[in-house]
């Protein structure tokens, strides 16, 4: 039995590892925290761990915590729902939440709810297969759509047909994958390349039920779509009879209340929302065209799940959207100012210490890469950049700045000037130390890595 003797993160982790597999709630092959902190309290943009150390939380639970920690307005809404009714199949929230979503996402002619992005994406693929009578889906290099066998990991090797290939160093590679699942179900091509997409659809559209993508590539290095690219994808999918799925699990509320589809004014056939849509409560959304979603109405396609439409998840969506369009409607505007300052600070300080960092601002989030210019393709990520990124990822928390894997930084509505000051104070020594570690690596002194 655990008695409360562990007072350091390390001691706690050592005990936890004997109980929780690996001591982590999740892992990839190489990505993930090596020295986790165990948090006891959160307030706004700050977290405190069991050692009493304070952090600025840009990690934000992979971006889900868009309202910050201990947001009283959000907490009140959830508490009210818990006291009213915790868990039944349907409540009076159903219409209200669908209305809210449909108001902000006009492409949501019909809606279903799930709990995670992973799960609802599989449902989107299933309904696309049923709708088109075709089997495969097409996805893109560097995009992440959950941790199922058929869609996680794999790279592009310029083969024809472009079947995803699991490479040795792939952090999303896994043992135990269903054999041949990639070739049976999918193609994978480079993103932001209209010609490649056209060529692939021309050849293989008769097999392809759906094209799925992150409309802004957050997981693959923080890359914006090229001018006109999303419009081209939309046009080609219509032309070739392929369902276009926007995976807006991250982008959903990060560019405003209407997602990347609102920001770029491109309407997909199906959309996935997750993470921030529930403000920290696990809930996901599948929204899209009536003629596709109709297959649920006719019951030709199954979509099951004990907790689908969970009242707490729906109350969380309602509260999140209401807060972002009510008391915190300045959030997106305010984010512009903060992200500008954060970007300038990081880029300037890194240069002072002799290396490049490029910060890409994507609405209320940022992705940085230790290279001179923003990425245009995930394949622009060189070994040098990945190495420096990983040193920064490991070092910043030691100076009180938490960032998400893939060097992502997420703002929340409670972020304020004193958080910016905290960041500015801490980032300089953090980058200085990172520069020292980078120098050690390049000079062959690996002892303190
Ligand atoms: N799609 C995208 C774009 C994501 O970033 C994620 C999570 N990182 C997922 C899908 C999977 O969502 P979940 O972790 O909720 O299953």
Short mmCIF file of N, CA and C in Angstrom, two decimals, residues 192-282:
data_model
loop_
_atom_site.label_atom_id
_atom_site.label_comp_id
_atom_site.label_asym_id
_atom_site.label_seq_id
_atom_site.Cartn_x
_atom_site.Cartn_y
_atom_site.Cartn_z
N UNK A 192 0.06 19.22 -48.43
CA UNK A 192 0.36 20.52 -49.03
C UNK A 192 0.88 20.38 -50.46
N UNK A 193 0.57 19.26 -51.10
CA UNK A 193 1.06 19.02 -52.46
C UNK A 193 -0.16 18.63 -53.33
N UNK A 194 -0.73 19.64 -53.96
CA UNK A 194 -1.98 19.43 -54.71
C UNK A 194 -1.79 18.45 -55.86
N UNK A 195 -0.63 18.53 -56.51
CA UNK A 195 -0.40 17.65 -57.66
C UNK A 195 -0.40 16.18 -57.22
N UNK A 196 0.26 15.93 -56.11
CA UNK A 196 0.35 14.55 -55.60
C UNK A 196 -1.05 14.03 -55.26
N UNK A 197 -1.85 14.90 -54.67
CA UNK A 197 -3.21 14.48 -54.30
C UNK A 197 -4.02 14.16 -55.56
N UNK A 198 -3.90 15.04 -56.54
CA UNK A 198 -4.65 14.86 -57.79
C UNK A 198 -4.25 13.54 -58.45
N UNK A 199 -2.94 13.35 -58.53
CA UNK A 199 -2.39 12.15 -59.16
C UNK A 199 -2.89 10.88 -58.42
N UNK A 200 -2.90 10.93 -57.10
CA UNK A 200 -3.31 9.75 -56.31
C UNK A 200 -4.81 9.49 -56.48
N UNK A 201 -5.58 10.57 -56.46
CA UNK A 201 -7.03 10.37 -56.61
C UNK A 201 -7.36 9.88 -58.02
N UNK A 202 -6.67 10.42 -58.99
CA UNK A 202 -6.89 9.99 -60.37
C UNK A 202 -6.72 8.48 -60.50
N UNK A 203 -5.67 7.99 -59.83
CA UNK A 203 -5.35 6.56 -59.95
C UNK A 203 -6.21 5.69 -59.04
N UNK A 204 -6.43 6.16 -57.82
CA UNK A 204 -6.96 5.24 -56.80
C UNK A 204 -8.32 5.63 -56.19
N UNK A 205 -8.93 6.68 -56.72
CA UNK A 205 -10.18 7.14 -56.09
C UNK A 205 -11.26 6.05 -56.06
N UNK A 206 -11.17 5.10 -56.98
CA UNK A 206 -12.21 4.06 -56.99
C UNK A 206 -12.13 3.18 -55.74
N UNK A 207 -10.98 3.23 -55.02
CA UNK A 207 -10.82 2.50 -53.75
C UNK A 207 -11.07 3.37 -52.54
N UNK A 208 -11.05 4.70 -52.74
CA UNK A 208 -10.92 5.60 -51.58
C UNK A 208 -12.27 6.16 -51.14
N UNK A 209 -12.61 5.81 -49.89
CA UNK A 209 -13.87 6.31 -49.32
C UNK A 209 -13.70 7.72 -48.77
N UNK A 210 -12.54 7.97 -48.16
CA UNK A 210 -12.39 9.25 -47.46
C UNK A 210 -10.96 9.77 -47.54
N UNK A 211 -10.87 11.09 -47.53
CA UNK A 211 -9.59 11.76 -47.31
C UNK A 211 -9.68 12.41 -45.95
N UNK A 212 -8.72 12.12 -45.08
CA UNK A 212 -8.75 12.70 -43.74
C UNK A 212 -7.48 13.51 -43.51
N UNK A 213 -7.64 14.67 -42.89
CA UNK A 213 -6.48 15.53 -42.66
C UNK A 213 -6.73 16.49 -41.51
N UNK A 214 -5.63 16.97 -40.93
CA UNK A 214 -5.68 18.11 -40.03
C UNK A 214 -5.63 19.34 -40.93
N UNK A 215 -6.65 20.18 -40.94
CA UNK A 215 -6.64 21.30 -41.89
C UNK A 215 -5.46 22.24 -41.68
N UNK A 216 -4.98 22.31 -40.44
CA UNK A 216 -3.69 22.94 -40.16
C UNK A 216 -2.88 21.86 -39.47
N UNK A 217 -1.67 21.63 -39.98
CA UNK A 217 -0.93 20.46 -39.49
C UNK A 217 -0.24 20.78 -38.17
N UNK A 218 -0.96 20.58 -37.09
CA UNK A 218 -0.40 20.91 -35.77
C UNK A 218 0.53 19.79 -35.30
N UNK A 219 0.13 18.54 -35.53
CA UNK A 219 0.94 17.42 -35.03
C UNK A 219 2.22 17.19 -35.83
N UNK A 220 2.29 17.71 -37.02
CA UNK A 220 3.45 17.43 -37.87
C UNK A 220 4.43 18.57 -37.93
N UNK A 221 4.43 19.44 -36.93
CA UNK A 221 5.43 20.50 -36.90
C UNK A 221 4.86 21.92 -36.94
N UNK A 222 3.53 22.03 -36.97
CA UNK A 222 2.92 23.36 -36.96
C UNK A 222 2.98 23.99 -38.34
N UNK A 223 2.26 23.42 -39.29
CA UNK A 223 2.36 23.87 -40.68
C UNK A 223 1.00 24.32 -41.21
N UNK A 224 1.00 25.51 -41.78
CA UNK A 224 -0.26 26.03 -42.34
C UNK A 224 -0.49 25.45 -43.72
N UNK A 225 -1.74 25.34 -44.13
CA UNK A 225 -1.97 24.90 -45.52
C UNK A 225 -1.51 26.00 -46.47
N UNK A 226 -0.94 25.58 -47.59
CA UNK A 226 -0.55 26.57 -48.61
C UNK A 226 -1.80 27.28 -49.10
N UNK A 227 -1.60 28.47 -49.55
CA UNK A 227 -2.71 29.25 -50.11
C UNK A 227 -3.47 28.42 -51.15
N UNK A 228 -4.75 28.24 -50.93
CA UNK A 228 -5.58 27.54 -51.92
C UNK A 228 -5.56 26.02 -51.79
N UNK A 229 -4.71 25.49 -50.93
CA UNK A 229 -4.59 24.02 -50.86
C UNK A 229 -5.88 23.36 -50.37
N UNK A 230 -6.44 23.89 -49.28
CA UNK A 230 -7.65 23.26 -48.74
C UNK A 230 -8.80 23.33 -49.76
N UNK A 231 -8.85 24.45 -50.48
CA UNK A 231 -9.88 24.58 -51.52
C UNK A 231 -9.68 23.50 -52.60
N UNK A 232 -8.43 23.26 -52.95
CA UNK A 232 -8.14 22.24 -53.96
C UNK A 232 -8.54 20.86 -53.45
N UNK A 233 -8.21 20.58 -52.18
CA UNK A 233 -8.57 19.28 -51.61
C UNK A 233 -10.10 19.12 -51.66
N UNK A 234 -10.79 20.20 -51.29
CA UNK A 234 -12.26 20.16 -51.31
C UNK A 234 -12.78 19.84 -52.71
N UNK A 235 -12.24 20.55 -53.68
CA UNK A 235 -12.69 20.39 -55.07
C UNK A 235 -12.43 18.96 -55.57
N UNK A 236 -11.23 18.45 -55.28
CA UNK A 236 -10.86 17.12 -55.77
C UNK A 236 -11.71 16.04 -55.11
N UNK A 237 -11.99 16.19 -53.82
CA UNK A 237 -12.81 15.18 -53.13
C UNK A 237 -14.22 15.13 -53.74
N UNK A 238 -14.76 16.31 -54.03
CA UNK A 238 -16.08 16.35 -54.66
C UNK A 238 -16.02 15.69 -56.04
N UNK A 239 -15.00 16.09 -56.78
CA UNK A 239 -14.86 15.57 -58.15
C UNK A 239 -14.72 14.04 -58.18
N UNK A 240 -14.01 13.49 -57.21
CA UNK A 240 -13.73 12.04 -57.24
C UNK A 240 -14.66 11.23 -56.32
N UNK A 241 -15.68 11.86 -55.77
CA UNK A 241 -16.65 11.12 -54.95
C UNK A 241 -16.04 10.55 -53.68
N UNK A 242 -15.24 11.36 -53.02
CA UNK A 242 -14.56 10.94 -51.80
C UNK A 242 -15.03 11.84 -50.66
N UNK A 243 -15.31 11.24 -49.50
CA UNK A 243 -15.75 12.02 -48.34
C UNK A 243 -14.55 12.78 -47.77
N UNK A 244 -14.71 14.08 -47.58
CA UNK A 244 -13.61 14.87 -47.00
C UNK A 244 -13.84 15.04 -45.50
N UNK A 245 -12.88 14.52 -44.72
CA UNK A 245 -12.99 14.61 -43.26
C UNK A 245 -11.95 15.57 -42.73
N UNK A 246 -12.40 16.61 -42.05
CA UNK A 246 -11.46 17.50 -41.35
C UNK A 246 -11.33 17.00 -39.92
N UNK A 247 -10.12 16.64 -39.53
CA UNK A 247 -9.87 16.31 -38.14
C UNK A 247 -9.51 17.60 -37.42
N UNK A 248 -10.54 18.17 -36.77
CA UNK A 248 -10.34 19.45 -36.07
C UNK A 248 -10.27 19.22 -34.56
N UNK A 249 -9.72 18.07 -34.18
CA UNK A 249 -9.58 17.76 -32.75
C UNK A 249 -8.77 18.87 -32.05
N UNK A 250 -7.74 19.36 -32.72
CA UNK A 250 -6.98 20.46 -32.12
C UNK A 250 -7.48 21.81 -32.63
N UNK A 251 -7.65 21.92 -33.94
CA UNK A 251 -7.93 23.25 -34.49
C UNK A 251 -9.34 23.74 -34.17
N UNK A 252 -10.22 22.80 -33.79
CA UNK A 252 -11.64 23.11 -33.56
C UNK A 252 -11.92 24.44 -32.89
N UNK A 253 -11.29 24.70 -31.76
CA UNK A 253 -11.58 25.97 -31.08
C UNK A 253 -10.36 26.86 -31.00
N UNK A 254 -9.31 26.50 -31.70
CA UNK A 254 -8.06 27.25 -31.54
C UNK A 254 -7.95 28.45 -32.48
N UNK A 255 -8.76 28.45 -33.55
CA UNK A 255 -8.72 29.56 -34.51
C UNK A 255 -9.95 30.45 -34.38
N UNK A 256 -10.70 30.25 -33.32
CA UNK A 256 -11.99 30.91 -33.22
C UNK A 256 -13.02 29.82 -33.01
N UNK A 257 -14.29 30.24 -32.98
CA UNK A 257 -15.32 29.27 -32.61
C UNK A 257 -15.79 28.41 -33.78
N UNK A 258 -15.29 28.67 -34.97
CA UNK A 258 -15.76 27.90 -36.13
C UNK A 258 -14.66 27.05 -36.74
N UNK A 259 -13.60 26.85 -36.00
CA UNK A 259 -12.56 25.94 -36.44
C UNK A 259 -11.74 26.46 -37.61
N UNK A 260 -10.85 25.58 -38.11
CA UNK A 260 -10.06 25.96 -39.27
C UNK A 260 -10.99 26.10 -40.48
N UNK A 261 -12.08 25.34 -40.49
CA UNK A 261 -13.00 25.43 -41.63
C UNK A 261 -13.63 26.80 -41.73
N UNK A 262 -13.87 27.43 -40.58
CA UNK A 262 -14.39 28.80 -40.59
C UNK A 262 -13.29 29.77 -40.98
N UNK A 263 -12.13 29.54 -40.43
CA UNK A 263 -10.99 30.43 -40.67
C UNK A 263 -10.61 30.46 -42.15
N UNK A 264 -10.59 29.28 -42.77
CA UNK A 264 -10.18 29.19 -44.19
C UNK A 264 -11.38 29.15 -45.14
N UNK A 265 -12.56 29.12 -44.54
CA UNK A 265 -13.79 29.09 -45.33
C UNK A 265 -13.85 27.92 -46.32
N UNK A 266 -13.55 26.74 -45.80
CA UNK A 266 -13.66 25.52 -46.61
C UNK A 266 -14.50 24.52 -45.80
N UNK A 267 -15.56 24.02 -46.42
CA UNK A 267 -16.47 23.14 -45.68
C UNK A 267 -16.20 21.66 -46.02
N UNK A 268 -15.83 20.89 -45.00
CA UNK A 268 -15.64 19.45 -45.25
C UNK A 268 -16.99 18.73 -45.24
N UNK A 269 -16.97 17.44 -45.54
CA UNK A 269 -18.22 16.66 -45.45
C UNK A 269 -18.45 16.20 -44.02
N UNK A 270 -17.36 15.80 -43.35
CA UNK A 270 -17.44 15.38 -41.95
C UNK A 270 -16.35 16.10 -41.17
N UNK A 271 -16.63 16.35 -39.90
CA UNK A 271 -15.64 17.03 -39.03
C UNK A 271 -15.57 16.30 -37.70
N UNK A 272 -14.36 16.23 -37.17
CA UNK A 272 -14.16 15.68 -35.83
C UNK A 272 -13.73 16.81 -34.91
N UNK A 273 -14.37 16.93 -33.77
CA UNK A 273 -13.91 17.84 -32.72
C UNK A 273 -13.57 17.03 -31.49
N UNK A 274 -12.62 17.51 -30.71
CA UNK A 274 -12.26 16.84 -29.45
C UNK A 274 -11.55 17.83 -28.57
N UNK A 275 -10.69 17.35 -27.73
CA UNK A 275 -9.86 18.19 -26.85
C UNK A 275 -10.61 19.42 -26.31
N UNK A 276 -10.24 20.62 -26.80
CA UNK A 276 -10.74 21.87 -26.19
C UNK A 276 -12.25 22.02 -26.23
N UNK A 277 -12.94 21.28 -27.10
CA UNK A 277 -14.39 21.47 -27.20
C UNK A 277 -15.07 21.16 -25.85
N UNK A 278 -14.44 20.32 -25.04
CA UNK A 278 -15.00 20.01 -23.72
C UNK A 278 -14.28 20.73 -22.59
N UNK A 279 -13.40 21.66 -22.92
CA UNK A 279 -12.72 22.46 -21.89
C UNK A 279 -11.97 21.62 -20.85
N UNK A 280 -11.67 20.37 -21.16
CA UNK A 280 -10.95 19.51 -20.21
C UNK A 280 -11.76 18.29 -19.79
N UNK A 281 -13.01 18.23 -20.23
CA UNK A 281 -13.84 17.04 -19.99
C UNK A 281 -13.79 16.20 -21.27
N UNK A 282 -13.60 14.88 -21.14
CA UNK A 282 -13.48 14.08 -22.36
C UNK A 282 -14.80 13.96 -23.13
#
